[in-house]
Tab-separated table of C-alpha atoms in Angstrom:
chain	number	residue	atom	x	y	z
V	16	MET	CA	-43.910	8.082	-7.968
V	17	GLU	CA	-42.154	11.433	-7.453
V	18	LYS	CA	-39.539	9.809	-5.232
V	19	GLU	CA	-38.812	7.147	-7.837
V	20	LEU	CA	-38.370	9.835	-10.471
V	21	ARG	CA	-36.075	11.866	-8.235
V	22	ASP	CA	-33.982	8.741	-7.500
V	23	LEU	CA	-33.647	8.107	-11.228
V	24	VAL	CA	-32.592	11.710	-11.883
V	25	LEU	CA	-30.079	11.574	-9.014
V	26	GLU	CA	-28.632	8.295	-10.260
V	27	LEU	CA	-28.244	9.645	-13.789
V	28	SER	CA	-26.803	12.993	-12.785
V	29	SER	CA	-24.268	11.340	-10.478
V	30	ILE	CA	-22.856	9.483	-13.477
V	31	VAL	CA	-23.147	12.287	-16.019
V	32	LYS	CA	-21.930	15.113	-13.792
V	33	GLY	CA	-19.891	13.170	-11.247
V	34	GLY	CA	-17.368	11.907	-13.768
V	35	ALA	CA	-17.956	8.188	-13.079
V	36	ASP	CA	-17.626	5.583	-15.817
V	37	PRO	CA	-20.742	6.162	-18.025
V	38	LEU	CA	-20.582	2.559	-19.260
V	39	SER	CA	-21.330	1.354	-15.726
V	40	LEU	CA	-25.017	2.104	-16.432
V	41	GLU	CA	-27.025	0.377	-19.155
V	42	PHE	CA	-29.235	2.641	-21.220
V	43	GLN	CA	-32.046	0.212	-22.111
V	44	PRO	CA	-33.217	-0.735	-18.565
V	45	LEU	CA	-33.116	2.938	-17.512
V	46	MET	CA	-35.182	3.961	-20.539
V	47	SER	CA	-37.748	1.225	-19.822
V	48	ARG	CA	-37.925	2.394	-16.203
V	49	LEU	CA	-38.550	5.974	-17.327
V	50	LYS	CA	-41.187	4.888	-19.861
V	51	GLY	CA	-43.072	3.075	-17.107
V	52	LEU	CA	-42.973	6.175	-14.896
V	53	ILE	CA	-44.152	8.533	-17.680
V	54	LYS	CA	-47.222	6.361	-18.309
V	55	ARG	CA	-48.193	6.430	-14.651
V	56	SER	CA	-48.771	10.170	-14.314
V	57	LEU	CA	-49.349	13.177	-16.514
V	58	GLU	CA	-49.149	15.713	-13.714
V	59	PHE	CA	-47.052	18.766	-14.553
V	60	ARG	CA	-44.531	18.293	-11.708
V	61	HIS	CA	-44.042	14.673	-12.759
V	62	LEU	CA	-43.683	15.607	-16.414
V	63	GLU	CA	-41.064	18.153	-15.403
V	64	LEU	CA	-39.045	15.419	-13.682
V	65	ASP	CA	-39.631	13.092	-16.664
V	66	MET	CA	-38.042	15.708	-18.905
V	67	GLU	CA	-35.096	16.107	-16.575
V	68	ALA	CA	-34.531	12.354	-16.509
V	69	LEU	CA	-34.843	12.196	-20.295
V	70	TYR	CA	-32.320	15.009	-20.661
V	71	ASP	CA	-29.882	13.204	-18.335
V	72	LEU	CA	-30.400	9.988	-20.321
V	73	ALA	CA	-29.464	11.861	-23.506
V	74	LEU	CA	-26.364	13.164	-21.737
V	75	LEU	CA	-25.555	9.625	-20.616
V	76	VAL	CA	-25.680	8.385	-24.227
V	77	TYR	CA	-23.425	11.277	-25.243
V	78	SER	CA	-21.007	10.495	-22.360
V	79	GLN	CA	-20.938	6.824	-23.300
V	80	SER	CA	-20.131	7.656	-26.916
V	81	LYS	CA	-17.441	10.160	-25.889
V	82	HIS	CA	-15.998	7.747	-23.364
V	83	LEU	CA	-15.718	4.994	-26.007
V	84	ARG	CA	-14.119	7.420	-28.450
V	85	ASP	CA	-11.586	8.588	-25.842
V	86	LYS	CA	-10.922	5.053	-24.718
V	87	SER	CA	-10.201	3.798	-28.213
V	88	SER	CA	-7.859	6.710	-28.898
V	89	VAL	CA	-5.701	5.877	-25.889
V	90	LEU	CA	-5.867	2.112	-26.138
V	91	TYR	CA	-2.319	2.153	-27.368
V	92	VAL	CA	0.041	4.869	-26.267
V	93	ASP	CA	3.577	4.561	-27.429
V	94	PRO	CA	5.827	4.763	-24.340
V	95	PHE	CA	8.490	6.473	-26.407
V	96	LEU	CA	6.100	9.262	-27.389
V	97	VAL	CA	4.997	9.686	-23.782
V	98	ARG	CA	8.620	9.909	-22.752
V	99	LEU	CA	9.344	12.522	-25.407
V	100	ALA	CA	6.284	14.534	-24.420
V	101	MET	CA	7.269	14.458	-20.746
V	102	LEU	CA	10.893	15.330	-21.317
V	103	GLY	CA	9.872	18.195	-23.584
V	104	SER	CA	7.548	19.740	-21.004
V	105	PRO	CA	8.643	22.004	-18.147
V	106	PRO	CA	7.759	20.875	-14.585
V	107	ASP	CA	4.943	23.392	-14.179
V	108	ARG	CA	3.163	22.085	-17.303
V	109	LEU	CA	3.579	18.505	-16.103
V	110	ALA	CA	2.215	19.503	-12.703
V	111	GLU	CA	-0.774	21.098	-14.436
V	112	ALA	CA	-1.377	17.871	-16.422
V	113	PHE	CA	-1.458	15.902	-13.175
V	114	LEU	CA	-3.776	18.338	-11.449
V	115	GLN	CA	-6.269	18.126	-14.328
V	116	SER	CA	-6.614	14.366	-13.928
V	117	TRP	CA	-6.358	14.261	-10.129
V	118	ARG	CA	-9.269	14.292	-7.710
V	119	PRO	CA	-7.635	14.028	-4.274
V	120	SER	CA	-9.368	12.117	-1.530
V	121	VAL	CA	-10.405	13.916	1.604
V	122	ALA	CA	-9.650	12.432	5.001
V	123	ARG	CA	-9.648	13.514	8.599
V	124	ASP	CA	-6.271	13.401	10.231
V	125	VAL	CA	-6.949	14.879	13.649
V	126	LEU	CA	-8.040	13.572	17.004
V	127	SER	CA	-11.539	14.391	18.111
V	128	HIS	CA	-12.374	15.368	21.670
V	129	GLU	CA	-14.167	12.052	22.129
V	130	MET	CA	-11.173	10.059	20.912
V	131	MET	CA	-8.855	11.954	23.250
V	132	LYS	CA	-11.198	11.295	26.166
V	133	ARG	CA	-11.260	7.578	25.375
V	134	SER	CA	-7.482	7.494	25.021
V	135	TYR	CA	-7.127	9.217	28.398
V	136	TYR	CA	-9.340	6.628	30.136
V	137	TYR	CA	-7.569	3.804	28.347
V	138	TRP	CA	-4.163	5.106	29.436
V	139	ASN	CA	-5.249	5.569	33.030
V	140	ASN	CA	-6.677	2.055	33.222
V	141	LEU	CA	-3.675	0.435	31.649
V	142	LYS	CA	-1.910	-1.937	34.026
V	143	GLU	CA	1.693	-1.189	34.685
V	144	TYR	CA	4.152	-3.705	33.525
V	145	ALA	CA	7.858	-3.749	32.982
V	146	ILE	CA	10.190	-6.208	31.461
V	147	GLU	CA	13.433	-6.394	33.320
V	148	ALA	CA	16.218	-6.822	30.898
V	149	GLU	CA	18.318	-9.799	31.844
V	150	LYS	CA	21.788	-8.654	32.600
V	151	THR	CA	24.327	-10.540	30.576
V	152	GLU	CA	28.034	-10.449	31.049
V	153	PRO	CA	30.419	-10.793	28.166
V	154	LEU	CA	32.497	-13.933	28.224
V	155	LEU	CA	35.787	-12.514	29.393
V	156	GLY	CA	39.157	-14.149	29.816
V	157	LYS	CA	38.298	-14.500	33.484
V	158	SER	CA	35.223	-16.605	32.690
V	159	LEU	CA	37.238	-18.776	30.341
V	160	GLU	CA	39.748	-19.255	33.119
V	161	SER	CA	36.952	-20.458	35.390
V	162	LEU	CA	36.328	-23.160	32.772
V	163	GLY	CA	39.960	-24.069	32.920
V	164	ILE	CA	40.856	-22.346	29.671
V	165	ARG	CA	43.604	-19.764	29.364
V	166	TYR	CA	43.694	-17.690	26.229
V	167	ASP	CA	47.329	-18.474	25.439
V	168	GLU	CA	46.525	-22.117	25.961
V	169	LEU	CA	43.814	-21.815	23.279
V	170	ILE	CA	46.357	-20.790	20.730
V	171	SER	CA	48.912	-23.390	21.572
V	172	GLU	CA	48.153	-26.418	23.646
V	173	GLY	CA	44.365	-26.727	23.645
V	174	ILE	CA	43.756	-26.444	19.934
V	175	ALA	CA	46.744	-28.616	19.124
V	176	GLY	CA	45.391	-31.247	21.512
V	177	VAL	CA	41.941	-31.333	19.947
V	178	ARG	CA	43.498	-31.317	16.484
V	179	ASP	CA	45.684	-34.309	17.353
V	180	GLU	CA	42.698	-36.113	18.813
V	181	LEU	CA	40.740	-35.482	15.604
V	182	ARG	CA	43.573	-36.846	13.473
V	183	ASP	CA	44.007	-39.879	15.734
V	184	ARG	CA	40.332	-40.673	15.353
V	185	GLY	CA	40.545	-40.798	11.565
V	186	GLY	CA	40.141	-37.104	10.763
V	187	ARG	CA	36.320	-37.239	10.663
V	188	VAL	CA	34.425	-37.375	13.937
V	189	LEU	CA	30.882	-36.543	14.980
V	190	TYR	CA	30.742	-33.230	16.854
V	191	GLU	CA	29.079	-34.807	19.876
V	192	ASP	CA	31.740	-37.536	20.019
V	193	LEU	CA	34.552	-35.002	19.788
V	194	VAL	CA	33.077	-32.870	22.555
V	195	GLY	CA	32.988	-36.115	24.473
V	196	GLY	CA	31.646	-36.982	27.884
V	197	GLY	CA	32.825	-35.771	31.233
V	198	SER	CA	31.683	-32.876	33.348
V	199	LEU	CA	29.870	-29.856	31.987
V	200	ASN	CA	33.003	-27.729	32.381
V	201	GLU	CA	35.074	-30.235	30.458
V	202	ARG	CA	32.496	-30.414	27.651
V	203	LEU	CA	32.246	-26.614	27.475
V	204	ARG	CA	36.029	-26.343	27.382
V	205	LYS	CA	36.161	-28.822	24.492
V	206	ALA	CA	33.342	-27.041	22.642
V	207	VAL	CA	35.161	-23.701	22.898
V	208	LEU	CA	38.387	-25.271	21.662
V	209	ILE	CA	36.595	-26.910	18.714
V	210	SER	CA	35.022	-23.615	17.697
V	211	PHE	CA	38.441	-21.930	17.814
V	212	MET	CA	39.919	-24.788	15.802
V	213	LEU	CA	37.211	-24.322	13.166
V	214	SER	CA	37.772	-20.553	13.145
V	215	TYR	CA	41.509	-21.045	12.589
V	216	GLY	CA	40.762	-23.293	9.637
V	217	TYR	CA	42.244	-26.511	11.035
V	218	ALA	CA	38.943	-28.318	10.453
V	219	VAL	CA	35.629	-27.868	8.688
V	220	VAL	CA	32.055	-28.841	9.504
V	221	GLU	CA	30.213	-31.278	7.320
V	222	LYS	CA	26.462	-31.234	7.767
V	223	GLU	CA	23.989	-34.030	7.253
V	224	PRO	CA	20.729	-32.096	7.666
V	225	LEU	CA	18.462	-35.085	7.181
V	226	LYS	CA	20.163	-37.038	9.956
V	227	LYS	CA	20.792	-33.878	11.982
V	228	LYS	CA	24.471	-34.765	12.310
V	229	PHE	CA	27.518	-32.516	12.257
V	230	TRP	CA	30.918	-33.983	11.395
V	231	ILE	CA	34.197	-32.284	12.238
V	232	VAL	CA	36.655	-32.999	9.453
V	233	ALA	CA	40.395	-32.295	9.822
V	234	LYS	CA	41.899	-29.979	7.260
V	235	ASP	CA	45.358	-28.605	6.679
V	236	ARG	CA	45.237	-24.947	7.506
V	237	VAL	CA	45.693	-22.505	4.634
V	238	PRO	CA	46.492	-19.231	6.451
V	239	ASP	CA	45.635	-16.768	3.668
V	240	GLU	CA	42.482	-18.429	2.580
V	241	ARG	CA	39.423	-16.569	3.752
V	242	PRO	CA	36.182	-18.451	4.019
V	243	LYS	CA	33.658	-17.419	1.357
V	244	SER	CA	30.895	-17.243	3.876
V	245	THR	CA	30.558	-17.765	7.574
V	246	GLU	CA	27.720	-19.224	9.529
V	247	SER	CA	26.866	-20.039	13.112
V	248	ILE	CA	25.508	-23.355	14.219
V	249	VAL	CA	23.721	-23.611	17.512
V	250	THR	CA	24.451	-26.780	19.444
V	251	VAL	CA	23.507	-27.724	22.946
V	252	VAL	CA	26.278	-28.777	25.276
V	253	SER	CA	24.825	-30.155	28.442
Y	11	MET	CA	-34.724	1.783	7.368
Y	12	GLU	CA	-36.518	4.187	9.673
Y	13	SER	CA	-36.886	7.595	8.010
Y	14	ALA	CA	-36.539	9.239	11.455
Y	15	GLY	CA	-33.034	7.803	11.752
Y	16	LEU	CA	-31.853	9.035	8.386
Y	17	PRO	CA	-30.262	12.329	9.501
Y	18	THR	CA	-28.351	10.468	12.211
Y	19	LYS	CA	-27.236	7.810	9.740
Y	20	MET	CA	-26.147	10.456	7.244
Y	21	ARG	CA	-24.057	12.174	9.917
Y	22	ARG	CA	-22.529	8.844	10.922
Y	23	ALA	CA	-21.813	7.974	7.277
Y	24	ALA	CA	-20.080	11.332	6.757
Y	25	GLN	CA	-17.912	10.754	9.830
Y	26	LEU	CA	-17.008	7.222	8.701
Y	27	LEU	CA	-16.088	8.386	5.222
Y	28	PHE	CA	-13.655	10.901	6.661
Y	29	PHE	CA	-11.832	8.139	8.523
Y	30	LYS	CA	-8.375	6.947	7.675
Y	31	SER	CA	-7.173	3.436	8.298
Y	32	HIS	CA	-3.463	2.665	8.026
Y	33	ARG	CA	-2.886	5.694	5.792
Y	34	MET	CA	-5.812	4.640	3.559
Y	35	SER	CA	-8.748	7.010	3.572
Y	36	GLY	CA	-12.368	5.947	3.580
Y	37	VAL	CA	-14.086	2.765	4.659
Y	38	LYS	CA	-15.071	-0.543	3.140
Y	39	GLY	CA	-18.652	-1.269	2.088
Y	40	TRP	CA	-19.078	-3.964	4.719
Y	41	GLU	CA	-17.971	-1.513	7.397
Y	42	LEU	CA	-20.627	0.973	6.289
Y	43	LYS	CA	-23.202	-1.808	6.246
Y	44	ARG	CA	-22.254	-2.833	9.770
Y	45	SER	CA	-22.674	0.716	11.022
Y	46	LEU	CA	-25.607	1.952	8.923
Y	47	GLY	CA	-27.538	-1.203	8.115
Y	48	SER	CA	-28.334	-2.887	4.827
Y	49	GLY	CA	-29.772	0.279	3.278
Y	50	TYR	CA	-26.435	2.063	3.493
Y	51	THR	CA	-26.285	2.827	-0.239
Y	52	ARG	CA	-29.482	4.848	0.115
Y	53	VAL	CA	-27.933	6.826	2.964
Y	54	LEU	CA	-24.869	7.416	0.804
Y	55	LYS	CA	-26.987	8.625	-2.127
Y	56	LEU	CA	-28.711	11.150	0.100
Y	57	LEU	CA	-25.413	12.216	1.630
Y	58	ARG	CA	-23.942	12.601	-1.848
Y	59	SER	CA	-26.697	15.007	-2.856
Y	60	GLN	CA	-25.911	17.045	0.284
Y	61	MET	CA	-22.170	17.089	-0.307
Y	62	GLU	CA	-22.121	17.773	-4.040
Y	63	PRO	CA	-22.801	21.511	-3.640
Y	64	LEU	CA	-19.655	21.649	-1.467
Y	65	GLY	CA	-17.554	20.137	-4.252
Y	66	ILE	CA	-17.116	16.783	-2.526
Y	67	SER	CA	-18.197	13.477	-4.070
Y	68	ILE	CA	-18.471	9.949	-2.735
Y	69	ARG	CA	-16.526	7.441	-4.785
Y	70	ALA	CA	-16.692	3.668	-4.514
Y	71	VAL	CA	-13.476	2.048	-5.667
Y	72	GLY	CA	-13.555	-1.674	-6.418
Y	73	ASP	CA	-10.833	-4.184	-5.579
Y	74	ASP	CA	-9.345	-3.791	-9.055
Y	75	GLY	CA	-9.256	0.000	-8.729
Y	76	SER	CA	-12.268	0.609	-10.977
Y	77	GLU	CA	-14.941	3.071	-9.953
Y	78	LEU	CA	-18.280	1.513	-9.043
Y	79	SER	CA	-21.768	2.946	-9.148
Y	80	LEU	CA	-23.738	2.882	-5.904
Y	81	ASP	CA	-26.176	0.574	-7.714
Y	82	SER	CA	-23.534	-2.059	-8.356
Y	83	PRO	CA	-24.169	-5.572	-6.993
Y	84	GLU	CA	-23.870	-5.881	-3.221
Y	85	ASP	CA	-21.001	-8.370	-3.338
Y	86	ARG	CA	-18.862	-5.884	-5.261
Y	87	LEU	CA	-19.850	-2.944	-3.055
Y	88	SER	CA	-19.152	-4.759	0.190
Y	89	THR	CA	-15.452	-5.128	-0.629
Y	90	ALA	CA	-15.189	-1.729	-2.342
Y	91	ARG	CA	-13.580	1.220	-0.548
Y	92	PHE	CA	-15.751	4.300	-0.185
Y	93	ILE	CA	-13.876	7.578	-0.144
Y	94	LEU	CA	-14.612	11.256	-0.330
Y	95	ILE	CA	-12.961	13.051	-3.211
Y	96	LEU	CA	-12.908	16.616	-4.463
Y	97	SER	CA	-15.157	17.022	-7.505
Y	98	ASP	CA	-13.138	19.729	-9.218
Y	99	PRO	CA	-9.511	19.883	-10.358
Y	100	VAL	CA	-7.117	21.358	-7.815
Y	101	ARG	CA	-5.371	24.601	-8.729
Y	102	VAL	CA	-1.591	24.760	-8.566
Y	103	SER	CA	-1.713	27.385	-5.822
Y	104	ASP	CA	-4.097	25.206	-3.767
Y	105	ALA	CA	-1.887	22.145	-4.260
Y	106	LYS	CA	1.054	24.178	-2.976
Y	107	THR	CA	-1.008	25.239	0.025
Y	108	SER	CA	-1.669	21.589	0.825
Y	109	GLY	CA	2.071	20.881	0.883
Y	110	TRP	CA	2.860	19.755	-2.667
Y	111	SER	CA	5.701	21.340	-4.625
Y	112	VAL	CA	5.534	21.775	-8.395
Y	113	ASP	CA	8.530	19.438	-8.755
Y	114	GLU	CA	6.771	16.735	-6.719
Y	115	LEU	CA	3.674	17.003	-8.902
Y	116	ALA	CA	5.786	16.950	-12.083
Y	117	GLY	CA	7.773	13.957	-10.797
Y	118	LEU	CA	4.595	12.051	-10.050
Y	119	THR	CA	3.264	12.871	-13.530
Y	120	MET	CA	6.461	11.435	-15.035
Y	121	CYS	CA	6.232	8.290	-12.893
Y	122	LEU	CA	2.565	7.676	-13.682
Y	123	GLY	CA	2.973	8.650	-17.349
Y	124	THR	CA	5.811	6.145	-17.728
Y	125	ILE	CA	3.997	3.401	-15.839
Y	126	GLY	CA	0.683	4.102	-17.617
Y	127	SER	CA	2.248	3.949	-21.062
Y	128	ARG	CA	4.034	0.702	-20.191
Y	129	GLY	CA	0.855	-1.027	-19.139
Y	130	ASP	CA	0.762	-0.711	-15.375
Y	131	LYS	CA	4.195	-2.089	-14.468
Y	132	THR	CA	7.622	-0.604	-15.079
Y	133	PRO	CA	11.077	-1.445	-13.728
Y	134	ARG	CA	12.052	1.014	-11.015
Y	135	SER	CA	15.398	1.644	-12.734
Y	136	GLU	CA	13.592	2.844	-15.858
Y	137	VAL	CA	11.381	5.247	-13.913
Y	138	GLU	CA	14.436	6.577	-12.062
Y	139	GLU	CA	16.343	7.019	-15.305
Y	140	ILE	CA	13.538	9.136	-16.832
Y	141	LEU	CA	13.206	11.248	-13.679
Y	142	ARG	CA	16.978	11.803	-13.564
Y	143	GLN	CA	16.756	13.661	-16.852
Y	144	LYS	CA	14.911	16.429	-15.037
Y	145	PHE	CA	15.860	16.084	-11.382
Y	146	PRO	CA	19.077	15.354	-9.436
Y	147	LYS	CA	19.642	11.774	-8.303
Y	148	TRP	CA	19.003	12.434	-4.598
Y	149	LYS	CA	15.720	14.118	-5.416
Y	150	VAL	CA	14.604	11.216	-7.606
Y	151	ARG	CA	15.133	8.715	-4.776
Y	152	ASN	CA	13.413	11.043	-2.360
Y	153	PHE	CA	10.428	11.535	-4.680
Y	154	ILE	CA	9.884	7.843	-5.344
Y	155	SER	CA	10.020	6.912	-1.673
Y	156	LYS	CA	7.534	9.713	-0.932
Y	157	TYR	CA	5.132	8.524	-3.649
Y	158	VAL	CA	5.335	4.979	-2.286
Y	159	LYS	CA	4.753	6.235	1.268
Y	160	TRP	CA	1.762	8.329	0.202
Y	161	GLY	CA	0.211	5.387	-1.692
Y	162	TYR	CA	0.555	6.742	-5.229
Y	163	LEU	CA	3.072	4.037	-6.191
Y	164	GLU	CA	3.606	0.506	-4.985
Y	165	GLU	CA	6.712	-1.614	-5.183
Y	166	ASP	CA	6.315	-4.964	-6.868
Y	167	GLY	CA	9.729	-6.582	-6.620
Y	168	GLU	CA	12.044	-4.480	-8.756
Y	169	SER	CA	9.101	-2.800	-10.511
Y	170	LEU	CA	6.757	0.055	-9.704
Y	171	VAL	CA	2.996	-0.147	-10.159
Y	172	PRO	CA	0.252	2.419	-9.503
Y	173	GLY	CA	-0.708	2.468	-5.827
Y	174	TRP	CA	-4.197	2.385	-4.311
Y	175	ARG	CA	-4.331	6.160	-4.210
Y	176	THR	CA	-3.544	6.509	-7.896
Y	177	ARG	CA	-6.261	4.004	-8.711
Y	178	ALA	CA	-8.725	5.908	-6.527
Y	179	GLU	CA	-7.780	9.499	-7.324
Y	180	VAL	CA	-6.099	9.704	-10.721
Y	181	ASP	CA	-7.586	9.133	-14.150
Y	182	LEU	CA	-4.499	7.708	-15.875
Y	183	LYS	CA	-5.977	7.933	-19.371
Y	184	SER	CA	-6.752	11.619	-18.901
Y	185	LEU	CA	-3.281	12.114	-17.472
Y	186	LEU	CA	-1.686	10.723	-20.630
Y	187	ARG	CA	-3.958	12.911	-22.746
Y	188	TYR	CA	-2.956	15.982	-20.731
Y	189	VAL	CA	0.723	15.010	-20.950
Y	190	PHE	CA	0.462	15.119	-24.731
Y	191	GLY	CA	-1.329	18.421	-24.473
Y	192	ALA	CA	1.151	19.877	-21.976
């Protein structure tokens, strides 16, 4: 009996004094609960708690009424007026306004002894591992030479050759067909030359995404024209 | 719930409520239930009565940012976040002690005042433009990124909305009332 009364008082005071939304509690069921408790005992200590609960219920009704009144008065706040009010106030007054409506949360932001101990054991039991970074070498002129490509050749003979081949084959050839067969070195050499030819603007790539096909289409080079956007296409030459 | 275990459960609840997870303070209702059992709201009520004299309250914040009573339905409480908050307003000198500058507080008031009066969502450019009338441009950018980092604001595309921390800690309606009274 006494415990039930104390629970009721605690529940009510948490809303009334704790600043929670007073409309989150309904008055009628609480009143009925209190009525039932009053009838059960007329002992002085119980009556004292009854009075306290009744007082808190009265405060709850007052809080609900005040809350509704406040809520209706700020249902519409003109943004322009808010802006004027804020611009007309010095920073310290604005800071004060914030502090009045702010109830900061409290949190622990330090390591406990137990957590440090656990971290220490975890670290000690952690297996060592290392990822060896794969050493890559930049593709230098030397490497190109090993493929049978000389840089000056790229500019003159090689690109001109691929360009002529493209024209001879109708000006529109599938990438794979243009790269052609032959040894891996020969295919790589051709692929490099095609990419240079595309970069110089002697041809463009036409994509057919649904068929997963790339066409190389011959184009007269316009030296000053810069491509609007560039993209890389990954193809496998094997 | 065993009454003999209550003090232990209260201590455990207090420790859990002080936790922080990914910058967010407090714990979810289901986490408390997992640790304290199904009667966790009773433990919290008892803990609340112990903490209130110290000026600390337990607040349950629902998914939509609304405050919930500890007697709310279980399904709402299980997804709610339970945090510890200070019961009384913070004084300017105390806010400064905890690392806030008056300009930062004023800037946040202007952000939240603007967003609150616009109905919870305001283009970032508009918030910046209002702040620039009081603070230099570099400071405005710095402030907004700090507020986002601290959880007081959230970015929603090109707009700013109140963050989880604003919903949990700030009474926006009171703020607007105080702005008019400032």
